[in-house]
Coordinates of C-alpha atoms in Angstrom, one line a residue:
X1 CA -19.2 16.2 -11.8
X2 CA -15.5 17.3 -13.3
X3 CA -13.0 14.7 -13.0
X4 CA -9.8 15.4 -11.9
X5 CA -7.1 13.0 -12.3
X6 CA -4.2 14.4 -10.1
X7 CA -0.7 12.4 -9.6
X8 CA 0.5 12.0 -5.9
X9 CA 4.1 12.9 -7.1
X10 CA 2.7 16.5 -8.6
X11 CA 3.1 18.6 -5.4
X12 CA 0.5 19.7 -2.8
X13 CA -1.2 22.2 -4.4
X14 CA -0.7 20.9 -8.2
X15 CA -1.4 23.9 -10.5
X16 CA -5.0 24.7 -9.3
X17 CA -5.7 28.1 -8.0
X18 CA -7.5 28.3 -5.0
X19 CA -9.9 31.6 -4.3
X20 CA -9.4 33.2 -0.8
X21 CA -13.0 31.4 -0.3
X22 CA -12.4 28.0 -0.8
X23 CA -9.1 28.6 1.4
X24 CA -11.8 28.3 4.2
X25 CA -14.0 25.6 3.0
X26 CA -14.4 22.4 4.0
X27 CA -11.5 19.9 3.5
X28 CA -11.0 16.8 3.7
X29 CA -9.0 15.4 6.5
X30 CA -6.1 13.0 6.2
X31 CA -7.7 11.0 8.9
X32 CA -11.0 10.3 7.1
X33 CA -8.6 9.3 4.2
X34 CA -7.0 6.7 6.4
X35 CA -9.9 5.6 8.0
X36 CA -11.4 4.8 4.5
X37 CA -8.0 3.2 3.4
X38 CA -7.6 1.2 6.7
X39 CA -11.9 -0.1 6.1
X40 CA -11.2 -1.4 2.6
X41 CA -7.6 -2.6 3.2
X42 CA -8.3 -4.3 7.3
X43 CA -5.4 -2.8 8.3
X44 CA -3.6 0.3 9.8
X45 CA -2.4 2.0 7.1
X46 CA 0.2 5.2 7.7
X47 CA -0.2 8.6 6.4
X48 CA 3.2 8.1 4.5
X49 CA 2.1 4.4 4.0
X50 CA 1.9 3.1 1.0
X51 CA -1.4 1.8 -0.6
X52 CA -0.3 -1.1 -2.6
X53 CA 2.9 -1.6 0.0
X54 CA 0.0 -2.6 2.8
X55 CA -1.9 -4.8 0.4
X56 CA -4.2 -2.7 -2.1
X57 CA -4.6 -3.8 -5.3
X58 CA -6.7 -2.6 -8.2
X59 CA -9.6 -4.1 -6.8
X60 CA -9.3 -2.1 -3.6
X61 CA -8.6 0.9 -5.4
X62 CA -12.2 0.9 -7.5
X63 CA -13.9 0.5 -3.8
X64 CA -12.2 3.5 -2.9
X65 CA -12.9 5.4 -5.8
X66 CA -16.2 4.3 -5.5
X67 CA -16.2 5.5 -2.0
X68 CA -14.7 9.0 -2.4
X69 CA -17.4 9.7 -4.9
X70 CA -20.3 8.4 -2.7
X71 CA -18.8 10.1 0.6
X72 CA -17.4 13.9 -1.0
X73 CA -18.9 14.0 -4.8
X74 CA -15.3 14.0 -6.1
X75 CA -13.4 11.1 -8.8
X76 CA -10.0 10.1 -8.6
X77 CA -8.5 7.8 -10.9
X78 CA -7.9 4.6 -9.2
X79 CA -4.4 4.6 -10.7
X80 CA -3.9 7.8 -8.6
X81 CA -5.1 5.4 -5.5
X82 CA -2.5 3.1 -6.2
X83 CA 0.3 5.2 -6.2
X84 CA -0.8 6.6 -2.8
X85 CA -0.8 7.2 0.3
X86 CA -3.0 8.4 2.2
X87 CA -1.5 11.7 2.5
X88 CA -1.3 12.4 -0.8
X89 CA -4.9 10.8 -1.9
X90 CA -6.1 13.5 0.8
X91 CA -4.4 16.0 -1.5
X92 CA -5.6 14.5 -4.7
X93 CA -9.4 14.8 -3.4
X94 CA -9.0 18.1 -1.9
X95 CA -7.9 19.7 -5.2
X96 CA -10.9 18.1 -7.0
X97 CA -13.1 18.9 -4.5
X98 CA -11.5 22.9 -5.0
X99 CA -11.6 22.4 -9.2
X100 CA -15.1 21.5 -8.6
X101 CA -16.3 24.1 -6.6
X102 CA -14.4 26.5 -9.2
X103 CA -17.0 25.1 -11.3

């Protein structure tokens, strides 16, 4: 597995290349994002929401870490989760998910 630590504040696409191929593989949708958030946190969280601004803490944010890698094969830094949203941890596991498929 290649760890990827990506800050939420570094842009959509950060500096990873993506090939024309993983352009059209699967991604991971904001909406699982925010349905994992919203599971660990017990409450609606926002796409622009913030993570720690509805209640995570560090403790949350190893459960979700925990849970990304379980659920799409992928670590985030749980500092990355707590400077989240959910729109921007959907980024963040995307790009790992592409830096590991680079190889």
């Amino acid at each position: 597995m290649r760890r990827v630590r990506v800050h939420p504040l570094c842009g959509e696409f950060g500096v990873l290349q993506v090939s024309v191929l993983d352009a059209f593989a699967e991604h991971v949708d904001v909406a699982e994002i925010r349905a994992l958030i919203n599971e660990v946190l017990g409450t609606d969280v926002p796409g622009d929401g913030s993570f720690i601004g509805h209640g995570g803490d560090s403790f949350h944010a190893v459960l979700i870490v925990a849970q990304i890698e379980e659920r799409w094969g992928v670590e985030v830094d749980f500092l990355d989760v707590l400077d989240s949203t959910p729109d921007t941890l959907t980024t963040a596991v995307n790009i790992a998910r592409g830096a590991r498929a680079q190889g």
